GROMACS .gro file of C-alpha atoms in nm:
model
  473
    1MET     CA    1  16.082  10.039   7.153
    2GLU     CA    2  16.308  10.344   7.186
    3LEU     CA    3  16.414  10.427   7.542
    4LYS     CA    4  16.476  10.796   7.611
    5ALA     CA    5  16.706  10.959   7.860
    6ALA     CA    6  16.452  11.152   8.069
    7LEU     CA    7  16.080  11.154   8.144
    8LYS     CA    8  16.040  11.497   7.987
    9ASP     CA    9  16.152  11.348   7.652
   10TYR     CA   10  15.845  11.120   7.649
   11THR     CA   11  15.502  11.232   7.539
   12ALA     CA   12  15.214  11.106   7.750
   13LEU     CA   13  15.123  10.848   7.484
   14GLU     CA   14  15.481  10.724   7.455
   15PHE     CA   15  15.515  10.685   7.831
   16GLN     CA   16  15.179  10.506   7.841
   17ALA     CA   17  15.310  10.266   7.575
   18LEU     CA   18  15.618  10.199   7.792
   19VAL     CA   19  15.403  10.117   8.096
   20ASN     CA   20  15.173   9.899   7.886
   21ARG     CA   21  15.475   9.705   7.757
   22ILE     CA   22  15.596   9.643   8.114
   23TRP     CA   23  15.250   9.531   8.224
   24ALA     CA   24  15.214   9.294   7.929
   25VAL     CA   25  15.503   9.075   8.058
   26ASP     CA   26  15.552   8.926   7.711
   27LEU     CA   27  15.932   8.977   7.696
   28PRO     CA   28  16.225   8.765   7.811
   29LYS     CA   29  16.311   8.821   8.177
   30GLN     CA   30  16.630   9.017   8.103
   31ALA     CA   31  16.456   9.257   7.862
   32HIS     CA   32  16.162   9.297   8.100
   33ASP     CA   33  16.399   9.381   8.392
   34GLN     CA   34  16.572   9.642   8.175
   35LEU     CA   35  16.240   9.819   8.110
   36ILE     CA   36  16.162   9.820   8.484
   37ASP     CA   37  16.508   9.964   8.565
   38HIS     CA   38  16.460  10.231   8.296
   39PHE     CA   39  16.118  10.324   8.443
   40ASP     CA   40  16.276  10.348   8.791
   41ARG     CA   41  16.554  10.586   8.669
   42ILE     CA   42  16.339  10.833   8.473
   43VAL     CA   43  16.008  10.843   8.661
   44GLY     CA   44  16.125  11.092   8.926
   45HIS     CA   45  15.860  10.973   9.173
   46PRO     CA   46  15.984  10.882   9.524
   47GLN     CA   47  15.835  10.533   9.492
   48GLY     CA   48  16.011  10.468   9.163
   49ALA     CA   49  15.931  10.127   9.014
   50ASP     CA   50  15.714  10.041   9.312
   51LEU     CA   51  15.439  10.242   9.138
   52LEU     CA   52  15.411   9.953   8.893
   53PHE     CA   53  15.337   9.697   9.162
   54TYR     CA   54  15.218   9.880   9.474
   55PRO     CA   55  14.953  10.144   9.388
   56THR     CA   56  14.921  10.452   9.607
   57ASP     CA   57  14.542  10.447   9.571
   58LYS     CA   58  14.430  10.145   9.773
   59SER     CA   59  14.059  10.203   9.698
   60ASN     CA   60  14.090  10.140   9.322
   61PRO     CA   61  14.254   9.851   9.133
   62ASN     CA   62  14.592   9.930   8.982
   63SER     CA   63  14.624   9.965   8.604
   64PRO     CA   64  14.868  10.110   8.346
   65GLN     CA   65  14.648  10.418   8.317
   66ALA     CA   66  14.654  10.464   8.695
   67VAL     CA   67  15.036  10.450   8.698
   68VAL     CA   68  15.061  10.727   8.437
   69HIS     CA   69  14.800  10.929   8.626
   70HIS     CA   70  14.998  10.908   8.953
   71VAL     CA   71  15.320  11.015   8.779
   72ARG     CA   72  15.152  11.312   8.612
   73THR     CA   73  14.974  11.421   8.933
   74TRP     CA   74  15.293  11.407   9.142
   75HIS     CA   75  15.490  11.620   8.894
   76HIS     CA   76  15.211  11.876   8.873
   77GLN     CA   77  15.207  11.901   9.251
   78GLN     CA   78  15.580  11.983   9.235
   79GLY     CA   79  15.504  12.266   8.989
   80MET     CA   80  15.662  12.103   8.683
   81PRO     CA   81  15.529  11.936   8.368
   82ALA     CA   82  15.547  11.556   8.359
   83PHE     CA   83  15.569  11.487   7.986
   84LYS     CA   84  15.684  11.652   7.668
   85GLY     CA   85  15.446  11.917   7.537
   86GLU     CA   86  15.249  11.943   7.862
   87ASP     CA   87  15.172  12.268   8.040
   88ILE     CA   88  15.166  12.317   8.413
   89PRO     CA   89  14.805  12.362   8.528
   90VAL     CA   90  14.738  12.701   8.682
   91ALA     CA   91  14.661  12.665   9.049
   92LYS     CA   92  14.333  12.819   9.157
   93PRO     CA   93  14.376  13.095   9.414
   94ALA     CA   94  14.244  13.011   9.755
   95VAL     CA   95  13.907  13.167   9.827
   96ALA     CA   96  13.863  13.314  10.169
   97PRO     CA   97  13.559  13.169  10.348
   98LEU     CA   98  13.258  13.399  10.372
   99SER     CA   99  13.129  13.521  10.701
  100PRO     CA  100  12.788  13.391  10.813
  101LEU     CA  101  12.630  13.727  10.731
  102ALA     CA  102  12.783  13.741  10.382
  103ARG     CA  103  12.687  13.378  10.318
  104SER     CA  104  12.324  13.441  10.420
  105LEU     CA  105  12.311  13.756  10.209
  106ALA     CA  106  12.436  13.567   9.904
  107GLU     CA  107  12.174  13.296   9.967
  108VAL     CA  108  11.893  13.552   9.987
  109GLU     CA  109  12.006  13.724   9.667
  110LYS     CA  110  12.029  13.393   9.484
  111ILE     CA  111  11.685  13.271   9.585
  112SER     CA  112  11.537  13.610   9.495
  113ALA     CA  113  11.686  13.581   9.144
  114ASP     CA  114  11.577  13.216   9.107
  115VAL     CA  115  11.218  13.294   9.206
  116ALA     CA  116  11.209  13.584   8.962
  117VAL     CA  117  11.335  13.366   8.676
  118SER     CA  118  11.084  13.092   8.760
  119GLY     CA  119  10.803  13.348   8.763
  120GLN     CA  120  10.909  13.475   8.421
  121VAL     CA  121  10.902  13.119   8.284
  122VAL     CA  122  10.545  13.083   8.415
  123GLU     CA  123  10.436  13.406   8.247
  124GLU     CA  124  10.583  13.296   7.915
  125ALA     CA  125  10.413  12.956   7.943
  126PHE     CA  126  10.080  13.124   8.022
  127ASN     CA  127  10.115  13.355   7.722
  128VAL     CA  128  10.173  13.058   7.491
  129PHE     CA  129   9.884  12.875   7.659
  130GLU     CA  130   9.649  13.166   7.596
  131GLN     CA  131   9.762  13.191   7.234
  132GLN     CA  132   9.691  12.823   7.171
  133ILE     CA  133   9.349  12.853   7.336
  134SER     CA  134   9.262  13.141   7.104
  135SER     CA  135   9.401  12.951   6.807
  136LEU     CA  136   9.192  12.639   6.876
  137ARG     CA  137   8.881  12.848   6.941
  138SER     CA  138   8.917  13.020   6.603
  139GLN     CA  139   8.983  12.685   6.437
  140GLN     CA  140   8.654  12.547   6.568
  141ASN     CA  141   8.465  12.822   6.386
  142THR     CA  142   8.621  12.735   6.050
  143PRO     CA  143   8.615  12.402   5.862
  144ALA     CA  144   8.937  12.204   5.901
  145ASP     CA  145   9.052  11.864   5.782
  146ILE     CA  146   9.126  11.579   6.020
  147PRO     CA  147   9.508  11.630   6.034
  148ASN     CA  148   9.467  11.998   6.120
  149GLN     CA  149   9.207  11.918   6.387
  150ALA     CA  150   9.438  11.660   6.544
  151ALA     CA  151   9.735  11.899   6.525
  152GLY     CA  152   9.535  12.173   6.697
  153ILE     CA  153   9.443  11.940   6.983
  154ARG     CA  154   9.801  11.821   7.030
  155THR     CA  155   9.939  12.175   7.022
  156LEU     CA  156   9.699  12.294   7.291
  157GLU     CA  157   9.767  11.985   7.504
  158HIS     CA  158  10.140  12.053   7.478
  159ALA     CA  159  10.094  12.415   7.583
  160GLN     CA  160   9.872  12.296   7.869
  161HIS     CA  161  10.141  12.054   7.985
  162GLU     CA  162  10.418  12.315   7.962
  163ALA     CA  163  10.211  12.559   8.169
  164LEU     CA  164  10.150  12.290   8.429
  165MET     CA  165  10.522  12.209   8.453
  166ALA     CA  166  10.610  12.578   8.487
  167VAL     CA  167  10.357  12.619   8.769
  168ARG     CA  168  10.486  12.308   8.945
  169LYS     CA  169  10.842  12.442   8.930
  170TYR     CA  170  10.728  12.777   9.070
  171GLU     CA  171  10.549  12.597   9.354
  172PHE     CA  172  10.877  12.420   9.432
  173TRP     CA  173  11.024  12.746   9.568
  174LYS     CA  174  10.763  12.776   9.843
  175MET     CA  175  10.944  12.545  10.084
  176ARG     CA  176  11.285  12.679   9.987
  177VAL     CA  177  11.187  13.041  10.056
  178ALA     CA  178  11.038  12.937  10.390
  179PHE     CA  179  11.363  12.760  10.487
  180VAL     CA  180  11.576  13.065  10.403
  181GLN     CA  181  11.336  13.289  10.594
  182SER     CA  182  11.344  13.071  10.906
  183GLY     CA  183  11.724  13.048  10.886
  184ALA     CA  184  11.762  13.425  10.869
  185GLN     CA  185  11.528  13.475  11.165
  186ARG     CA  186  11.719  13.215  11.367
  187ASN     CA  187  12.052  13.383  11.287
  188LEU     CA  188  11.909  13.717  11.397
  189THR     CA  189  11.801  13.565  11.728
  190TYR     CA  190  12.139  13.415  11.811
  191ALA     CA  191  12.370  13.671  11.647
  192GLN     CA  192  12.617  13.830  11.888
  193SER     CA  193  12.716  14.114  11.656
  194GLY     CA  194  12.587  14.292  11.346
  195GLN     CA  195  12.230  14.306  11.469
  196ALA     CA  196  12.143  14.588  11.226
  197GLN     CA  197  12.273  14.392  10.924
  198TRP     CA  198  12.088  14.076  11.031
  199GLN     CA  199  11.769  14.278  11.082
  200SER     CA  200  11.798  14.423  10.731
  201LEU     CA  201  11.853  14.073  10.590
  202VAL     CA  202  11.542  13.941  10.767
  203GLN     CA  203  11.337  14.227  10.625
  204GLN     CA  204  11.459  14.141  10.274
  205ILE     CA  205  11.367  13.774  10.298
  206ASN     CA  206  11.030  13.859  10.458
  207ALA     CA  207  10.953  14.088  10.163
  208ILE     CA  208  11.057  13.815   9.917
  209HIS     CA  209  10.838  13.562  10.099
  210ASP     CA  210  10.532  13.791  10.096
  211ARG     CA  211  10.575  13.874   9.726
  212TYR     CA  212  10.618  13.506   9.643
  213LEU     CA  213  10.300  13.399   9.825
  214SER     CA  214  10.100  13.677   9.662
  215ARG     CA  215  10.223  13.590   9.315
  216LEU     CA  216  10.175  13.218   9.378
  217ALA     CA  217   9.808  13.276   9.460
  218SER     CA  218   9.769  13.484   9.143
  219ILE     CA  219   9.944  13.221   8.929
  220THR     CA  220   9.732  12.941   9.076
  221GLN     CA  221   9.408  13.125   9.003
  222ARG     CA  222   9.514  13.215   8.650
  223HIS     CA  223   9.626  12.860   8.583
  224ARG     CA  224   9.293  12.722   8.702
  225THR     CA  225   9.105  12.962   8.476
  226LEU     CA  226   9.316  12.878   8.171
  227HIS     CA  227   9.300  12.506   8.244
  228ASP     CA  228   8.920  12.502   8.270
  229GLU     CA  229   8.890  12.706   7.951
  230ALA     CA  230   9.128  12.473   7.767
  231GLU     CA  231   8.949  12.161   7.891
  232ALA     CA  232   8.615  12.291   7.765
  233LEU     CA  233   8.767  12.363   7.423
  234LEU     CA  234   8.942  12.026   7.408
  235ILE     CA  235   8.620  11.840   7.485
  236VAL     CA  236   8.445  12.017   7.197
  237ALA     CA  237   8.743  11.972   6.963
  238HIS     CA  238   8.763  11.603   7.054
  239GLN     CA  239   8.397  11.550   6.969
  240GLN     CA  240   8.443  11.736   6.638
  241LEU     CA  241   8.737  11.509   6.558
  242ILE     CA  242   8.523  11.203   6.633
  243ASP     CA  243   8.248  11.334   6.407
  244SER     CA  244   8.497  11.405   6.127
  245ARG     CA  245   8.651  11.060   6.151
  246SER     CA  246   8.309  10.896   6.154
  247THR     CA  247   8.244  11.016   5.797
  248THR     CA  248   8.527  10.801   5.664
  249GLN     CA  249   8.517  10.424   5.651
  250THR     CA  250   8.854  10.257   5.649
  251VAL     CA  251   8.968   9.896   5.645
  252HIS     CA  252   9.240   9.782   5.885
  253THR     CA  253   9.416   9.449   5.916
  254ILE     CA  254   9.552   9.288   6.229
  255SER     CA  255   9.769   8.981   6.181
  256ALA     CA  256   9.907   8.750   6.446
  257SER     CA  257  10.084   8.418   6.462
  258LEU     CA  258   9.838   8.140   6.535
  259ASP     CA  259  10.115   7.946   6.705
  260SER     CA  260  10.170   8.218   6.969
  261ALA     CA  261   9.805   8.324   6.994
  262ASP     CA  262   9.715   7.965   7.089
  263LYS     CA  263   9.952   7.973   7.387
  264ARG     CA  264   9.921   8.314   7.553
  265PRO     CA  265   9.703   8.627   7.545
  266ASP     CA  266   9.833   8.931   7.365
  267LEU     CA  267   9.756   9.290   7.273
  268LEU     CA  268   9.752   9.317   6.894
  269LEU     CA  269   9.816   9.619   6.673
  270PRO     CA  270   9.807   9.663   6.295
  271GLY     CA  271  10.137   9.569   6.137
  272GLY     CA  272  10.199   9.277   6.369
  273SER     CA  273  10.453   9.462   6.585
  274PRO     CA  274  10.483   9.313   6.936
  275VAL     CA  275  10.333   9.524   7.213
  276LEU     CA  276  10.358   9.320   7.531
  277LEU     CA  277  10.676   9.168   7.664
  278ALA     CA  278  10.681   8.799   7.749
  279SER     CA  279  10.668   8.886   8.119
  280GLN     CA  280  10.366   9.111   8.060
  281GLN     CA  281  10.192   8.835   7.865
  282ALA     CA  282  10.252   8.601   8.159
  283ASP     CA  283  10.106   8.859   8.399
  284LEU     CA  284   9.805   8.909   8.172
  285LEU     CA  285   9.748   8.533   8.159
  286LYS     CA  286   9.758   8.516   8.540
  287ALA     CA  287   9.507   8.802   8.563
  288ILE     CA  288   9.268   8.630   8.319
  289ARG     CA  289   9.295   8.298   8.501
  290SER     CA  290   9.232   8.469   8.835
  291ALA     CA  291   8.918   8.636   8.704
  292VAL     CA  292   8.791   8.317   8.536
  293ALA     CA  293   8.855   8.117   8.854
  294GLU     CA  294   8.661   8.367   9.067
  295PHE     CA  295   8.369   8.377   8.825
  296SER     CA  296   8.369   7.996   8.797
  297TRP     CA  297   8.343   7.973   9.175
  298GLN     CA  298   8.058   8.223   9.177
  299ASN     CA  299   7.872   8.020   8.914
  300THR     CA  300   7.885   7.713   9.138
  301SER     CA  301   7.823   7.887   9.469
  302SER     CA  302   7.503   7.846   9.665
  303GLU     CA  303   7.414   8.213   9.616
  304PRO     CA  304   7.419   8.275   9.241
  305ASP     CA  305   7.454   8.630   9.121
  306THR     CA  306   7.202   8.735   8.858
  307GLU     CA  307   7.411   9.027   8.730
  308ASN     CA  308   7.691   9.029   8.479
  309GLN     CA  309   8.026   9.116   8.630
  310ARG     CA  310   8.348   9.253   8.490
  311ALA     CA  311   8.708   9.211   8.611
  312ALA     CA  312   8.968   9.443   8.453
  313VAL     CA  313   9.284   9.263   8.346
  314LEU     CA  314   9.458   9.513   8.117
  315SER     CA  315   9.458   9.891   8.097
  316PHE     CA  316   9.656  10.159   7.916
  317ALA     CA  317   9.615  10.523   7.819
  318PHE     CA  318   9.689  10.737   7.515
  319SER     CA  319   9.912  11.043   7.529
  320SER     CA  320   9.665  11.271   7.352
  321ARG     CA  321   9.297  11.301   7.269
  322ALA     CA  322   9.399  11.314   6.905
  323ASP     CA  323   9.568  10.974   6.917
  324THR     CA  324   9.401  10.688   6.742
  325GLN     CA  325   9.515  10.329   6.758
  326LEU     CA  326   9.333  10.019   6.641
  327PHE     CA  327   9.395   9.727   6.873
  328GLY     CA  328   9.265   9.385   6.957
  329VAL     CA  329   9.302   9.148   7.249
  330SER     CA  330   9.351   8.782   7.169
  331VAL     CA  331   9.300   8.512   7.432
  332PRO     CA  332   9.340   8.136   7.390
  333LEU     CA  333   8.988   7.993   7.392
  334SER     CA  334   9.105   7.720   7.630
  335GLU     CA  335   9.147   7.985   7.903
  336LEU     CA  336   8.774   8.067   7.892
  337LEU     CA  337   8.609   7.728   7.837
  338PRO     CA  338   8.705   7.360   7.796
  339ILE     CA  339   8.790   7.284   7.433
  340GLU     CA  340   8.879   6.918   7.475
  341GLY     CA  341   8.614   6.652   7.408
  342GLN     CA  342   8.439   6.855   7.136
  343ASP     CA  343   8.409   6.731   6.779
  344TRP     CA  344   8.496   7.065   6.624
  345GLN     CA  345   8.488   6.930   6.268
  346HIS     CA  346   8.131   6.804   6.320
  347LEU     CA  347   8.023   7.131   6.483
  348ALA     CA  348   8.172   7.331   6.198
  349ALA     CA  349   8.006   7.114   5.934
  350ASN     CA  350   7.668   7.172   6.100
  351GLN     CA  351   7.731   7.543   6.166
  352ALA     CA  352   7.666   7.486   6.533
  353GLU     CA  353   7.709   7.735   6.813
  354VAL     CA  354   7.897   7.701   7.142
  355ASP     CA  355   7.821   7.882   7.467
  356VAL     CA  356   8.098   8.105   7.597
  357PRO     CA  357   8.043   8.163   7.972
  358PHE     CA  358   8.325   8.418   7.982
  359ARG     CA  359   8.417   8.671   7.719
  360MET     CA  360   8.648   8.966   7.665
  361SER     CA  361   8.530   9.323   7.641
  362THR     CA  362   8.684   9.668   7.620
  363ALA     CA  363   8.560  10.004   7.740
  364ALA     CA  364   8.680  10.361   7.789
  365VAL     CA  365   8.713  10.422   8.161
  366PRO     CA  366   8.762  10.779   8.296
  367ALA     CA  367   9.067  10.822   8.517
  368ASN     CA  368   9.002  10.869   8.887
  369PRO     CA  369   9.026  11.227   9.022
  370GLY     CA  370   9.364  11.296   9.174
  371LYS     CA  371   9.540  11.054   8.941
  372CYS     CA  372   9.604  11.307   8.667
  373SER     CA  373   9.955  11.316   8.529
  374ARG     CA  374   9.934  11.605   8.286
  375VAL     CA  375   9.637  11.813   8.401
  376CYS     CA  376   9.558  12.021   8.706
  377ALA     CA  377   9.507  11.781   8.994
  378ARG     CA  378   9.348  12.039   9.222
  379SER     CA  379   9.012  12.033   9.051
  380LYS     CA  380   8.784  11.765   9.190
  381ARG     CA  381   8.608  11.767   8.854
  382CYS     CA  382   8.937  11.723   8.674
  383ARG     CA  383   8.984  11.401   8.479
  384ARG     CA  384   9.277  11.277   8.286
  385PHE     CA  385   9.297  11.438   7.946
  386THR     CA  386   9.220  11.106   7.782
  387SER     CA  387   9.016  10.809   7.885
  388ARG     CA  388   9.182  10.491   8.003
  389LEU     CA  389   9.106  10.191   7.785
  390ALA     CA  390   9.054   9.872   7.979
  391ALA     CA  391   9.011   9.512   7.871
  392ALA     CA  392   8.813   9.293   8.105
  393VAL     CA  393   8.687   8.942   8.149
  394VAL     CA  394   8.306   8.952   8.159
  395ARG     CA  395   8.086   8.681   8.308
  396SER     CA  396   7.765   8.632   8.108
  397LEU     CA  397   7.465   8.467   8.276
  398ALA     CA  398   7.187   8.289   8.094
  399SER     CA  399   6.927   8.439   8.325
  400GLY     CA  400   7.083   8.782   8.342
  401SER     CA  401   6.994   9.101   8.160
  402GLU     CA  402   7.228   9.005   7.875
  403PRO     CA  403   7.210   8.664   7.698
  404ARG     CA  404   7.503   8.424   7.702
  405ARG     CA  405   7.754   8.499   7.435
  406ARG     CA  406   7.781   8.232   7.166
  407ILE     CA  407   8.026   8.181   6.885
  408SER     CA  408   7.921   8.037   6.553
  409ILE     CA  409   8.136   7.743   6.448
  410GLY     CA  410   8.044   7.739   6.081
  411THR     CA  411   8.163   8.092   6.011
  412VAL     CA  412   8.510   8.041   6.153
  413SER     CA  413   8.795   7.823   6.034
  414VAL     CA  414   8.843   7.526   6.263
  415LEU     CA  415   9.202   7.639   6.324
  416LEU     CA  416   9.071   7.966   6.463
  417LEU     CA  417   8.845   7.803   6.716
  418ARG     CA  418   9.132   7.775   6.959
  419VAL     CA  419   9.178   8.154   6.967
  420LEU     CA  420   8.912   8.402   7.071
  421LEU     CA  421   8.954   8.758   6.941
  422GLU     CA  422   8.655   8.923   7.101
  423SER     CA  423   8.786   9.251   7.231
  424LEU     CA  424   8.820   9.513   6.961
  425SER     CA  425   8.829   9.888   6.997
  426THR     CA  426   9.015  10.198   6.890
  427GLY     CA  427   9.182  10.492   7.053
  428PRO     CA  428   9.036  10.831   7.150
  429GLY     CA  429   8.875  11.004   6.855
  430GLN     CA  430   8.799  10.677   6.678
  431PHE     CA  431   8.519  10.422   6.700
  432PRO     CA  432   8.459  10.067   6.815
  433LEU     CA  433   8.454   9.811   6.538
  434GLU     CA  434   8.133   9.643   6.432
  435ALA     CA  435   8.244   9.394   6.166
  436ILE     CA  436   8.510   9.124   6.175
  437GLN     CA  437   8.606   8.904   5.884
  438TRP     CA  438   8.795   8.591   5.987
  439LEU     CA  439   9.050   8.461   5.741
  440HIS     CA  440   9.324   8.202   5.754
  441ARG     CA  441   9.637   8.252   5.549
  442SER     CA  442   9.928   8.011   5.584
  443ASN     CA  443  10.031   7.998   5.948
  444SER     CA  444   9.897   8.335   6.056
  445VAL     CA  445   9.558   8.466   6.154
  446VAL     CA  446   9.437   8.776   5.972
  447TRP     CA  447   9.136   8.985   6.068
  448ASP     CA  448   9.002   9.252   5.833
  449LEU     CA  449   8.844   9.518   6.052
  450PHE     CA  450   8.589   9.774   5.938
  451SER     CA  451   8.510  10.096   6.122
  452PRO     CA  452   8.138  10.185   6.153
  453ARG     CA  453   7.987  10.512   6.045
  454GLU     CA  454   7.805  10.591   6.367
  455HIS     CA  455   7.940  10.622   6.717
  456ARG     CA  456   7.845  10.373   6.988
  457SER     CA  457   7.986  10.454   7.329
  458LEU     CA  458   8.112  10.173   7.550
  459ARG     CA  459   8.050  10.181   7.923
  460PRO     CA  460   8.216   9.952   8.176
  461MET     CA  461   7.990   9.714   8.365
  462PRO     CA  462   8.012   9.715   8.745
  463GLY     CA  463   8.244   9.449   8.875
  464ARG     CA  464   8.549   9.380   9.084
  465ARG     CA  465   8.916   9.382   9.004
  466MET     CA  466   9.075   9.044   9.071
  467THR     CA  467   9.427   9.123   8.961
  468GLY     CA  468   9.560   9.331   8.680
  469LEU     CA  469   9.834   9.429   8.443
  470THR     CA  470   9.900   9.784   8.336
  471THR     CA  471  10.097   9.881   8.029
  472THR     CA  472  10.126  10.198   7.824
  473SER     CA  473  10.090  10.246   7.453
   0.00000   0.00000   0.00000
């Protein structure tokens, strides 16, 4: 490479290439020593070639880039450019430190401006919220197709969420204003001079604090009114969407690998896309085994329970009332009852039935008050904007109010007997499924699922939670 007479004749990239060549140590010793001597003559830094081997920054490992950085920084500190085509950075003028009074005044002015901006954001969010409420109310009085109904619900939910976030950010300033107010009062107490200026500053922050609290109370009341009005409209709109979807009958297909369904439980969606991670499947399997073990112990205890019980093992929620998602829960049949020692071919030939002491079930479970993530949590009557769907292991008793669940062997392929797909449901605004057609194609299991025309609500049975897995969809 070409060696130049002075550092200022090198561009930054050319000098970086020189340092990289020295660091590579891929030259004969004589040529390598010549490059080091050349670096020492032109670098201009007091350390010279020692920069290559003994970094000035002990906290970071040395590197070719660090060497170039140290050379450039040192030359800039001397008021001269380091490399060809470089400009000297303009030094920032020193700023005189503010006095305590000036610093407090600037803090008060800044928080006053920030609170005003936050309040304006709340007003804009409320205006949009009111517009979407009026829009959905007018839409309910006119016929609309299913996509428009769903879009209206999502739009109002989005406006509801934005209003909530704006209110939360406005509430954030409550503690900050209080801190500035207490600081100003403390400075007034201990100030040795400028009492009049400190008194004026305290009056300003007191006025800001009073205005903030008054507006916060007004915003909270208005938000509660708008939220309750929106919730009432969304409940009606959601029911209208359910009614509209109930007039259409669609066929869905869920496919899953029989090889994997025979080994671990899974949450299945149309299209065969994986939902649960392997670690989540393992947690779900542990939850199912825990529930089955507890129920098995209860069945053999001296004090039998005559009521069916439910143990939740999987739960997730939808992001909107308008969402709809067909899903199924598959569980290896061996996790719910012994499958060894049965002549399944004989049972299938005779269309026999087998008792299933434990089964899977799904239900829509309202979220607990105070657990809302996107609605007003102050209302004790407030529930999450969408129900939580839960899959549970249910113990069925022969003498209970509900007969033992049985599966018919003759209607199912023998290969499918090792997998139980019992839990089928849909998302908010859709219906449970009432018909399942079992098919076997190659090495995969395919279920054709048909939606019913009339709505049947699912209610969770009282029970206890053994252990659980939570995932979102």
